[in-house]
């Protein structure tokens, strides 16, 4: 088991493809069918240094593939904070990702993202940010539509988006109620 | 237009709307469509309607597929109400929107390693890239591969470069850019290889960003050696080279 845990750590932490992490079939190949048991044990070790194993479902054609990566625990990440994007770029990514998630087929016309983002930023900055995220593969183009790219699935906790939006909106409501009271 | 053709047309147009994302697939009452579909006597259909029947059946299966996907996304918590999203986007300012992405961001932990073998592989790869020049005719003209010695010569090149730098600098710190000379690609590789092997030490002035290199007369064994990466692709793992 110890050897398998070491092998699992290597597979998960040392990049062997263009993307970090490991696919389910690779874990089966190198760790055997009981790979989840090995991952549980490795997860216990990683949790001692604030890391955890995250499973991401990635759609490839008609198939859905489980992809395993190691990420910092949410609490640790929040405590350390920091941002890798400029605010205006991050805002465009937030708009694009949320529109895609709320769309019927997980894809949105490029023009729709630009129209909405234009209410916040000049069009040239929106275009520049969109092109950057397409280049970095956070987003991918599908004809005139834009879909989520592999990096969005791997690096963003998309399942938390709904919670983040509702909590942000609650913040707005609180502020606006406060202002109303002051005016009256 | 006969009744069958009308039913097929309706199903095909609905499926097209679903695929384009114009209609929520869950708003479509699939049982009514199946009922209409099942009432058609396929065996008595003329040939032209038979093909429409196949298309419509395909459309119906697409609607079912998207219904399944939507339900799945709702269950996984991935589906968010479109109105809620648009309201939120319009209500929030740039900082608040940016903070949503920052709160969602959890980068995968990724150990990248590099060693002399990798550097030599990169060198061979670089050596084998055919360079093209575009002339006014837009016709690419081959101008040969990059003139960089490969593995059999690299050890000799390293020794000569080390000797030359040691003599010229007298063992003092020299600016990295000054060492690149007229062969920047080859010399940057040699500096990296010599530093990795303990013949050069490199320091970076954090304030100015200047890089300095010092040639050592004797090879130094480092307690905690640090690899010197040569940036071949400047982007992240998703970015095109």
Short mmCIF file of N, CA, C and O in Angstrom, two decimals, chain B residues 109-233:
data_model
loop_
_atom_site.label_atom_id
_atom_site.label_comp_id
_atom_site.label_asym_id
_atom_site.label_seq_id
_atom_site.Cartn_x
_atom_site.Cartn_y
_atom_site.Cartn_z
N UNK B 109 -2.23 21.92 -7.60
CA UNK B 109 -0.83 21.88 -7.19
C UNK B 109 -0.09 21.08 -8.26
O UNK B 109 -0.51 19.98 -8.64
N UNK B 110 1.00 21.63 -8.71
CA UNK B 110 1.64 21.06 -9.89
C UNK B 110 3.15 21.21 -9.75
O UNK B 110 3.65 22.33 -9.67
N UNK B 111 3.84 20.09 -9.64
CA UNK B 111 5.29 20.16 -9.51
C UNK B 111 5.90 20.05 -10.90
O UNK B 111 5.71 19.03 -11.57
N UNK B 112 6.58 21.08 -11.32
CA UNK B 112 7.26 21.00 -12.61
C UNK B 112 8.74 20.77 -12.35
O UNK B 112 9.32 21.43 -11.50
N UNK B 113 9.30 19.82 -13.02
CA UNK B 113 10.72 19.56 -12.79
C UNK B 113 11.49 19.74 -14.08
O UNK B 113 10.94 19.60 -15.16
N UNK B 114 12.75 20.07 -13.94
CA UNK B 114 13.59 20.25 -15.12
C UNK B 114 15.00 19.79 -14.77
O UNK B 114 15.47 20.01 -13.66
N UNK B 115 15.64 19.10 -15.67
CA UNK B 115 17.01 18.67 -15.44
C UNK B 115 17.81 18.79 -16.73
O UNK B 115 17.27 19.19 -17.76
N UNK B 116 19.08 18.43 -16.66
CA UNK B 116 19.94 18.58 -17.84
C UNK B 116 19.42 17.77 -19.03
O UNK B 116 19.51 18.19 -20.17
N UNK B 117 18.88 16.58 -18.72
CA UNK B 117 18.36 15.73 -19.80
C UNK B 117 17.23 16.46 -20.53
O UNK B 117 17.16 16.47 -21.75
N UNK B 118 16.37 17.11 -19.74
CA UNK B 118 15.24 17.84 -20.32
C UNK B 118 15.75 19.02 -21.16
O UNK B 118 15.23 19.30 -22.24
N UNK B 119 16.78 19.71 -20.61
CA UNK B 119 17.32 20.86 -21.35
C UNK B 119 17.90 20.39 -22.68
O UNK B 119 17.70 21.01 -23.72
N UNK B 120 18.61 19.25 -22.64
CA UNK B 120 19.18 18.73 -23.89
C UNK B 120 18.08 18.32 -24.87
O UNK B 120 18.19 18.54 -26.07
N UNK B 121 17.01 17.72 -24.35
CA UNK B 121 15.88 17.36 -25.21
C UNK B 121 15.30 18.60 -25.86
O UNK B 121 14.97 18.60 -27.05
N UNK B 122 15.17 19.68 -25.06
CA UNK B 122 14.62 20.93 -25.59
C UNK B 122 15.53 21.47 -26.67
O UNK B 122 15.09 21.97 -27.69
N UNK B 123 16.85 21.33 -26.42
CA UNK B 123 17.83 21.82 -27.39
C UNK B 123 17.68 21.08 -28.72
O UNK B 123 17.66 21.68 -29.79
N UNK B 124 17.54 19.74 -28.62
CA UNK B 124 17.37 18.93 -29.83
C UNK B 124 16.08 19.32 -30.55
O UNK B 124 16.06 19.45 -31.77
N UNK B 125 15.04 19.52 -29.76
CA UNK B 125 13.76 19.93 -30.35
C UNK B 125 13.92 21.26 -31.08
O UNK B 125 13.48 21.42 -32.22
N UNK B 126 14.59 22.18 -30.40
CA UNK B 126 14.78 23.52 -30.99
C UNK B 126 15.62 23.44 -32.26
O UNK B 126 15.33 24.07 -33.26
N UNK B 127 16.62 22.58 -32.20
CA UNK B 127 17.53 22.40 -33.33
C UNK B 127 16.76 21.90 -34.55
O UNK B 127 17.06 22.25 -35.69
N UNK B 128 15.75 21.05 -34.30
CA UNK B 128 15.04 20.42 -35.41
C UNK B 128 13.90 21.27 -35.96
O UNK B 128 13.25 20.87 -36.92
N UNK B 129 13.66 22.41 -35.37
CA UNK B 129 12.58 23.26 -35.90
C UNK B 129 13.08 23.94 -37.17
O UNK B 129 14.13 24.57 -37.17
N UNK B 130 12.33 23.72 -38.21
CA UNK B 130 12.70 24.37 -39.47
C UNK B 130 12.23 25.82 -39.43
O UNK B 130 11.07 26.10 -39.14
N UNK B 131 13.15 26.72 -39.70
CA UNK B 131 12.75 28.13 -39.68
C UNK B 131 12.26 28.53 -41.07
O UNK B 131 12.85 28.13 -42.09
N UNK B 132 11.22 29.31 -41.09
CA UNK B 132 10.67 29.76 -42.36
C UNK B 132 10.69 31.28 -42.40
O UNK B 132 10.52 31.93 -41.37
N UNK B 133 10.91 31.81 -43.57
CA UNK B 133 10.84 33.26 -43.71
C UNK B 133 9.79 33.57 -44.76
O UNK B 133 9.75 32.93 -45.81
N UNK B 134 8.94 34.51 -44.48
CA UNK B 134 7.90 34.88 -45.45
C UNK B 134 8.38 36.07 -46.27
O UNK B 134 8.72 37.11 -45.73
N UNK B 135 8.46 35.87 -47.57
CA UNK B 135 8.89 36.97 -48.42
C UNK B 135 7.66 37.72 -48.91
O UNK B 135 6.54 37.38 -48.58
N UNK B 136 7.90 38.71 -49.74
CA UNK B 136 6.78 39.55 -50.17
C UNK B 136 5.69 38.76 -50.90
O UNK B 136 4.55 39.16 -50.94
N UNK B 137 6.07 37.64 -51.48
CA UNK B 137 5.09 36.84 -52.22
C UNK B 137 4.21 36.03 -51.28
O UNK B 137 3.32 35.32 -51.72
N UNK B 138 4.50 36.10 -49.98
CA UNK B 138 3.81 35.29 -48.97
C UNK B 138 4.18 33.82 -49.09
O UNK B 138 3.54 32.96 -48.51
N UNK B 139 5.19 33.52 -49.90
CA UNK B 139 5.60 32.12 -50.05
C UNK B 139 6.68 31.82 -49.02
O UNK B 139 7.69 32.53 -48.94
N UNK B 140 6.47 30.82 -48.18
CA UNK B 140 7.50 30.54 -47.17
C UNK B 140 8.79 30.04 -47.82
O UNK B 140 8.75 29.23 -48.74
N UNK B 141 9.92 30.53 -47.34
CA UNK B 141 11.22 30.11 -47.86
C UNK B 141 11.98 29.47 -46.72
O UNK B 141 12.13 30.05 -45.65
N UNK B 142 12.44 28.26 -46.95
CA UNK B 142 13.14 27.55 -45.89
C UNK B 142 14.55 28.14 -45.72
O UNK B 142 15.26 28.32 -46.71
N UNK B 143 14.92 28.48 -44.50
CA UNK B 143 16.26 29.04 -44.32
C UNK B 143 17.11 28.17 -43.39
O UNK B 143 18.07 28.60 -42.80
N UNK B 144 16.69 26.91 -43.28
CA UNK B 144 17.52 25.96 -42.53
C UNK B 144 17.23 25.97 -41.04
O UNK B 144 16.55 26.85 -40.53
N UNK B 145 17.77 24.99 -40.37
CA UNK B 145 17.51 24.88 -38.94
C UNK B 145 18.46 25.79 -38.16
O UNK B 145 19.42 26.33 -38.71
N UNK B 146 18.18 25.93 -36.88
CA UNK B 146 18.98 26.82 -36.03
C UNK B 146 20.37 26.21 -35.85
O UNK B 146 20.51 25.01 -35.62
N UNK B 147 21.38 27.04 -35.95
CA UNK B 147 22.74 26.53 -35.88
C UNK B 147 23.17 26.37 -34.42
O UNK B 147 23.83 27.23 -33.85
N UNK B 148 22.75 25.29 -33.83
CA UNK B 148 23.11 25.03 -32.43
C UNK B 148 23.71 23.63 -32.37
O UNK B 148 23.14 22.69 -32.91
N UNK B 149 24.87 23.47 -31.76
CA UNK B 149 25.45 22.13 -31.70
C UNK B 149 24.60 21.21 -30.82
O UNK B 149 23.98 21.68 -29.87
N UNK B 150 24.56 19.96 -31.16
CA UNK B 150 23.75 19.03 -30.37
C UNK B 150 24.61 18.20 -29.43
O UNK B 150 25.77 18.52 -29.18
N UNK B 151 24.02 17.10 -28.92
CA UNK B 151 24.59 16.46 -27.73
C UNK B 151 26.07 16.11 -27.80
O UNK B 151 26.79 16.26 -26.84
N UNK B 152 26.56 15.65 -28.98
CA UNK B 152 27.95 15.20 -29.02
C UNK B 152 28.92 16.37 -28.83
O UNK B 152 30.03 16.20 -28.37
N UNK B 153 28.49 17.58 -29.21
CA UNK B 153 29.38 18.73 -29.10
C UNK B 153 29.19 19.53 -27.81
O UNK B 153 30.02 20.36 -27.48
N UNK B 154 28.09 19.29 -27.12
CA UNK B 154 27.71 20.22 -26.06
C UNK B 154 28.72 20.24 -24.92
O UNK B 154 29.02 21.29 -24.37
N UNK B 155 29.29 19.07 -24.59
CA UNK B 155 30.26 19.02 -23.50
C UNK B 155 31.49 19.87 -23.86
O UNK B 155 31.98 20.63 -23.03
N UNK B 156 31.94 19.77 -25.11
CA UNK B 156 33.10 20.55 -25.54
C UNK B 156 32.77 22.05 -25.51
O UNK B 156 33.55 22.86 -25.05
N UNK B 157 31.56 22.36 -25.99
CA UNK B 157 31.11 23.76 -26.00
C UNK B 157 31.07 24.32 -24.58
O UNK B 157 31.47 25.45 -24.32
N UNK B 158 30.58 23.49 -23.64
CA UNK B 158 30.47 23.92 -22.24
C UNK B 158 31.85 24.23 -21.67
O UNK B 158 32.05 25.25 -21.01
N UNK B 159 32.79 23.33 -21.94
CA UNK B 159 34.15 23.51 -21.40
C UNK B 159 34.79 24.79 -21.96
O UNK B 159 35.37 25.58 -21.22
N UNK B 160 34.63 24.98 -23.27
CA UNK B 160 35.24 26.16 -23.91
C UNK B 160 34.60 27.44 -23.38
O UNK B 160 35.30 28.42 -23.08
N UNK B 161 33.29 27.41 -23.23
CA UNK B 161 32.57 28.60 -22.76
C UNK B 161 32.98 28.93 -21.32
O UNK B 161 33.24 30.07 -20.96
N UNK B 162 33.05 27.89 -20.49
CA UNK B 162 33.42 28.07 -19.09
C UNK B 162 34.83 28.68 -18.99
O UNK B 162 35.06 29.65 -18.25
N UNK B 163 35.76 28.13 -19.78
CA UNK B 163 37.14 28.62 -19.77
C UNK B 163 37.18 30.09 -20.20
O UNK B 163 37.81 30.92 -19.56
N UNK B 164 36.45 30.39 -21.28
CA UNK B 164 36.49 31.76 -21.82
C UNK B 164 35.92 32.76 -20.80
O UNK B 164 36.53 33.81 -20.54
N UNK B 165 34.78 32.43 -20.21
CA UNK B 165 34.15 33.36 -19.25
C UNK B 165 35.04 33.55 -18.03
O UNK B 165 35.20 34.67 -17.53
N UNK B 166 35.65 32.46 -17.57
CA UNK B 166 36.52 32.53 -16.39
C UNK B 166 37.71 33.45 -16.68
O UNK B 166 38.07 34.29 -15.84
N UNK B 167 38.29 33.31 -17.85
CA UNK B 167 39.45 34.14 -18.21
C UNK B 167 39.06 35.60 -18.34
O UNK B 167 39.70 36.50 -17.79
N UNK B 168 37.96 35.83 -19.07
CA UNK B 168 37.56 37.22 -19.37
C UNK B 168 37.07 37.95 -18.13
O UNK B 168 37.28 39.15 -17.97
N UNK B 169 36.37 37.23 -17.24
CA UNK B 169 35.77 37.91 -16.08
C UNK B 169 36.72 37.93 -14.89
O UNK B 169 36.51 38.70 -13.95
N UNK B 170 37.72 37.05 -14.91
CA UNK B 170 38.63 36.95 -13.76
C UNK B 170 37.90 36.50 -12.51
O UNK B 170 38.26 36.88 -11.40
N UNK B 171 36.84 35.73 -12.68
CA UNK B 171 36.09 35.21 -11.54
C UNK B 171 35.16 36.24 -10.91
O UNK B 171 34.65 36.03 -9.81
N UNK B 172 34.91 37.36 -11.61
CA UNK B 172 34.01 38.39 -11.06
C UNK B 172 32.60 38.20 -11.64
O UNK B 172 32.40 37.49 -12.62
N UNK B 173 31.64 38.92 -11.05
CA UNK B 173 30.26 38.86 -11.53
C UNK B 173 30.15 39.58 -12.88
O UNK B 173 30.72 40.66 -13.05
N UNK B 174 29.46 38.98 -13.80
CA UNK B 174 29.26 39.57 -15.14
C UNK B 174 27.75 39.59 -15.42
O UNK B 174 27.03 38.69 -15.00
N UNK B 175 27.32 40.62 -16.14
CA UNK B 175 25.88 40.69 -16.48
C UNK B 175 25.54 39.56 -17.44
O UNK B 175 26.26 39.27 -18.39
N UNK B 176 24.40 38.92 -17.17
CA UNK B 176 23.94 37.77 -17.97
C UNK B 176 23.83 38.14 -19.45
O UNK B 176 24.31 37.41 -20.32
N UNK B 177 23.26 39.32 -19.72
CA UNK B 177 23.04 39.73 -21.11
C UNK B 177 24.39 39.87 -21.85
O UNK B 177 24.48 39.57 -23.04
N UNK B 178 25.43 40.32 -21.11
CA UNK B 178 26.73 40.50 -21.75
C UNK B 178 27.34 39.18 -22.18
O UNK B 178 28.16 39.12 -23.10
N UNK B 179 26.96 38.10 -21.47
CA UNK B 179 27.52 36.79 -21.81
C UNK B 179 26.84 36.17 -23.02
O UNK B 179 27.40 35.26 -23.64
N UNK B 180 25.65 36.65 -23.34
CA UNK B 180 24.92 36.02 -24.44
C UNK B 180 25.60 36.27 -25.79
O UNK B 180 25.57 35.40 -26.67
N UNK B 181 26.20 37.44 -25.94
CA UNK B 181 26.97 37.76 -27.15
C UNK B 181 26.15 37.64 -28.42
O UNK B 181 24.94 37.89 -28.42
N UNK B 182 26.82 37.17 -29.47
CA UNK B 182 26.13 37.07 -30.75
C UNK B 182 25.45 35.71 -30.94
O UNK B 182 24.88 35.44 -31.97
N UNK B 183 25.56 34.83 -29.94
CA UNK B 183 24.86 33.53 -30.02
C UNK B 183 23.99 33.37 -28.76
O UNK B 183 24.29 32.55 -27.88
N UNK B 184 22.94 34.16 -28.67
CA UNK B 184 22.17 34.17 -27.42
C UNK B 184 21.52 32.84 -27.08
O UNK B 184 21.46 32.46 -25.91
N UNK B 185 21.05 32.11 -28.08
CA UNK B 185 20.36 30.84 -27.78
C UNK B 185 21.36 29.83 -27.24
O UNK B 185 21.19 29.25 -26.16
N UNK B 186 22.44 29.63 -27.98
CA UNK B 186 23.46 28.66 -27.56
C UNK B 186 24.03 29.05 -26.19
O UNK B 186 24.11 28.22 -25.27
N UNK B 187 24.39 30.33 -26.05
CA UNK B 187 25.04 30.74 -24.80
C UNK B 187 24.10 30.65 -23.60
O UNK B 187 24.54 30.33 -22.50
N UNK B 188 22.81 30.92 -23.81
CA UNK B 188 21.88 30.80 -22.68
C UNK B 188 21.76 29.35 -22.25
O UNK B 188 21.67 29.04 -21.07
N UNK B 189 21.76 28.43 -23.22
CA UNK B 189 21.76 27.01 -22.88
C UNK B 189 23.02 26.64 -22.10
O UNK B 189 22.96 25.95 -21.09
N UNK B 190 24.16 27.11 -22.59
CA UNK B 190 25.43 26.77 -21.94
C UNK B 190 25.47 27.30 -20.51
O UNK B 190 25.91 26.61 -19.59
N UNK B 191 24.98 28.53 -20.33
CA UNK B 191 24.95 29.11 -18.97
C UNK B 191 24.08 28.24 -18.06
O UNK B 191 24.47 27.92 -16.94
N UNK B 192 22.92 27.85 -18.57
CA UNK B 192 22.01 27.02 -17.75
C UNK B 192 22.65 25.70 -17.40
O UNK B 192 22.60 25.24 -16.25
N UNK B 193 23.26 25.07 -18.40
CA UNK B 193 23.88 23.76 -18.15
C UNK B 193 25.04 23.89 -17.16
O UNK B 193 25.17 23.09 -16.24
N UNK B 194 25.88 24.91 -17.35
CA UNK B 194 27.04 25.10 -16.46
C UNK B 194 26.58 25.44 -15.05
O UNK B 194 27.19 25.00 -14.07
N UNK B 195 25.52 26.23 -14.94
CA UNK B 195 25.00 26.57 -13.61
C UNK B 195 24.42 25.33 -12.95
O UNK B 195 24.62 25.08 -11.76
N UNK B 196 23.71 24.51 -13.74
CA UNK B 196 23.11 23.29 -13.18
C UNK B 196 24.19 22.33 -12.70
O UNK B 196 23.98 21.57 -11.77
N UNK B 197 25.34 22.36 -13.36
CA UNK B 197 26.41 21.44 -12.98
C UNK B 197 27.36 22.02 -11.94
O UNK B 197 28.32 21.38 -11.54
N UNK B 198 27.17 23.26 -11.54
CA UNK B 198 27.96 23.84 -10.45
C UNK B 198 29.20 24.59 -10.90
O UNK B 198 30.08 24.87 -10.10
N UNK B 199 29.31 24.92 -12.21
CA UNK B 199 30.46 25.68 -12.69
C UNK B 199 30.17 27.18 -12.73
O UNK B 199 31.09 27.98 -12.78
N UNK B 200 28.92 27.55 -12.76
CA UNK B 200 28.50 28.95 -12.74
C UNK B 200 27.57 29.15 -11.56
O UNK B 200 26.82 28.23 -11.20
N UNK B 201 27.60 30.34 -10.97
CA UNK B 201 26.53 30.69 -10.03
C UNK B 201 25.81 31.93 -10.57
O UNK B 201 26.42 32.76 -11.24
N UNK B 202 24.55 31.99 -10.29
CA UNK B 202 23.72 33.07 -10.84
C UNK B 202 23.02 33.80 -9.71
O UNK B 202 22.56 33.16 -8.75
N UNK B 203 22.98 35.12 -9.79
CA UNK B 203 22.21 35.87 -8.79
C UNK B 203 21.31 36.88 -9.52
O UNK B 203 21.65 37.33 -10.62
N UNK B 204 20.21 37.18 -8.89
CA UNK B 204 19.26 38.12 -9.48
C UNK B 204 19.10 39.29 -8.54
O UNK B 204 18.86 39.10 -7.34
N UNK B 205 19.27 40.51 -9.07
CA UNK B 205 19.01 41.69 -8.26
C UNK B 205 17.51 41.92 -8.27
O UNK B 205 16.92 42.27 -9.29
N UNK B 206 16.87 41.64 -7.13
CA UNK B 206 15.41 41.68 -7.08
C UNK B 206 14.85 43.08 -7.36
O UNK B 206 13.73 43.21 -7.84
N UNK B 207 15.63 44.10 -7.05
CA UNK B 207 15.12 45.46 -7.25
C UNK B 207 15.14 45.83 -8.73
O UNK B 207 14.15 46.31 -9.27
N UNK B 208 16.29 45.58 -9.39
CA UNK B 208 16.40 46.00 -10.79
C UNK B 208 16.00 44.90 -11.76
O UNK B 208 15.70 45.16 -12.92
N UNK B 209 15.99 43.65 -11.29
CA UNK B 209 15.70 42.52 -12.16
C UNK B 209 16.91 42.08 -12.96
O UNK B 209 16.82 41.17 -13.78
N UNK B 210 18.07 42.71 -12.74
CA UNK B 210 19.28 42.33 -13.47
C UNK B 210 19.79 40.96 -13.00
O UNK B 210 19.73 40.64 -11.82
N UNK B 211 20.32 40.21 -13.97
CA UNK B 211 20.84 38.87 -13.65
C UNK B 211 22.36 38.90 -13.82
O UNK B 211 22.86 39.43 -14.82
N UNK B 212 23.08 38.35 -12.83
CA UNK B 212 24.54 38.31 -12.89
C UNK B 212 25.02 36.86 -12.82
O UNK B 212 24.41 36.04 -12.14
N UNK B 213 26.12 36.61 -13.51
CA UNK B 213 26.68 35.25 -13.56
C UNK B 213 28.14 35.32 -13.13
O UNK B 213 28.86 36.26 -13.48
N UNK B 214 28.56 34.31 -12.38
CA UNK B 214 29.97 34.25 -11.96
C UNK B 214 30.50 32.85 -12.30
O UNK B 214 29.88 31.84 -11.95
N UNK B 215 31.62 32.82 -13.03
CA UNK B 215 32.24 31.54 -13.36
C UNK B 215 33.14 31.10 -12.22
O UNK B 215 33.89 31.92 -11.67
N UNK B 216 33.05 29.85 -11.84
CA UNK B 216 33.87 29.34 -10.73
C UNK B 216 35.02 28.51 -11.28
O UNK B 216 34.86 27.78 -12.27
N UNK B 217 36.18 28.65 -10.66
CA UNK B 217 37.35 27.90 -11.13
C UNK B 217 37.17 26.40 -10.86
O UNK B 217 37.53 25.57 -11.67
N UNK B 218 36.56 26.09 -9.73
CA UNK B 218 36.33 24.68 -9.37
C UNK B 218 34.83 24.42 -9.33
O UNK B 218 34.06 25.29 -8.92
N UNK B 219 34.45 23.24 -9.69
CA UNK B 219 33.04 22.88 -9.63
C UNK B 219 32.58 22.88 -8.17
O UNK B 219 33.30 22.39 -7.29
N UNK B 220 31.43 23.47 -7.94
CA UNK B 220 30.93 23.54 -6.56
C UNK B 220 29.73 22.59 -6.40
O UNK B 220 28.84 22.56 -7.24
N UNK B 221 29.78 21.82 -5.31
CA UNK B 221 28.64 20.94 -5.00
C UNK B 221 27.65 21.73 -4.16
O UNK B 221 28.04 22.29 -3.13
N UNK B 222 26.44 21.84 -4.58
CA UNK B 222 25.46 22.61 -3.82
C UNK B 222 24.65 21.69 -2.91
O UNK B 222 24.32 20.57 -3.28
N UNK B 223 24.38 22.21 -1.71
CA UNK B 223 23.60 21.42 -0.76
C UNK B 223 22.15 21.35 -1.26
O UNK B 223 21.54 20.30 -1.31
N UNK B 224 21.62 22.48 -1.66
CA UNK B 224 20.26 22.52 -2.20
C UNK B 224 20.30 23.08 -3.62
O UNK B 224 20.07 24.26 -3.83
N UNK B 225 20.64 22.26 -4.60
CA UNK B 225 20.76 22.81 -5.96
C UNK B 225 19.41 23.27 -6.51
O UNK B 225 18.36 22.73 -6.17
N UNK B 226 19.45 24.31 -7.29
CA UNK B 226 18.22 24.85 -7.89
C UNK B 226 18.36 24.76 -9.40
O UNK B 226 19.39 25.12 -9.95
N UNK B 227 17.37 24.23 -10.06
CA UNK B 227 17.41 24.14 -11.51
C UNK B 227 17.18 25.49 -12.14
O UNK B 227 16.42 26.30 -11.63
N UNK B 228 17.86 25.74 -13.25
CA UNK B 228 17.66 27.00 -13.97
C UNK B 228 16.79 26.70 -15.18
O UNK B 228 17.25 26.04 -16.11
N UNK B 229 15.56 27.10 -15.16
CA UNK B 229 14.70 26.76 -16.30
C UNK B 229 14.93 27.68 -17.49
O UNK B 229 15.24 28.85 -17.32
N UNK B 230 14.86 27.09 -18.67
CA UNK B 230 14.86 27.91 -19.89
C UNK B 230 13.42 27.95 -20.36
O UNK B 230 12.80 26.90 -20.56
N UNK B 231 12.89 29.12 -20.49
CA UNK B 231 11.47 29.23 -20.84
C UNK B 231 11.31 28.97 -22.34
O UNK B 231 11.78 29.74 -23.15
N UNK B 232 10.68 27.84 -22.64
CA UNK B 232 10.38 27.54 -24.04
C UNK B 232 8.96 28.00 -24.33
O UNK B 232 8.69 28.69 -25.29
N UNK B 233 8.01 27.63 -23.47
CA UNK B 233 6.64 28.11 -23.58
C UNK B 233 6.41 29.07 -22.44
O UNK B 233 6.64 28.72 -21.29
#
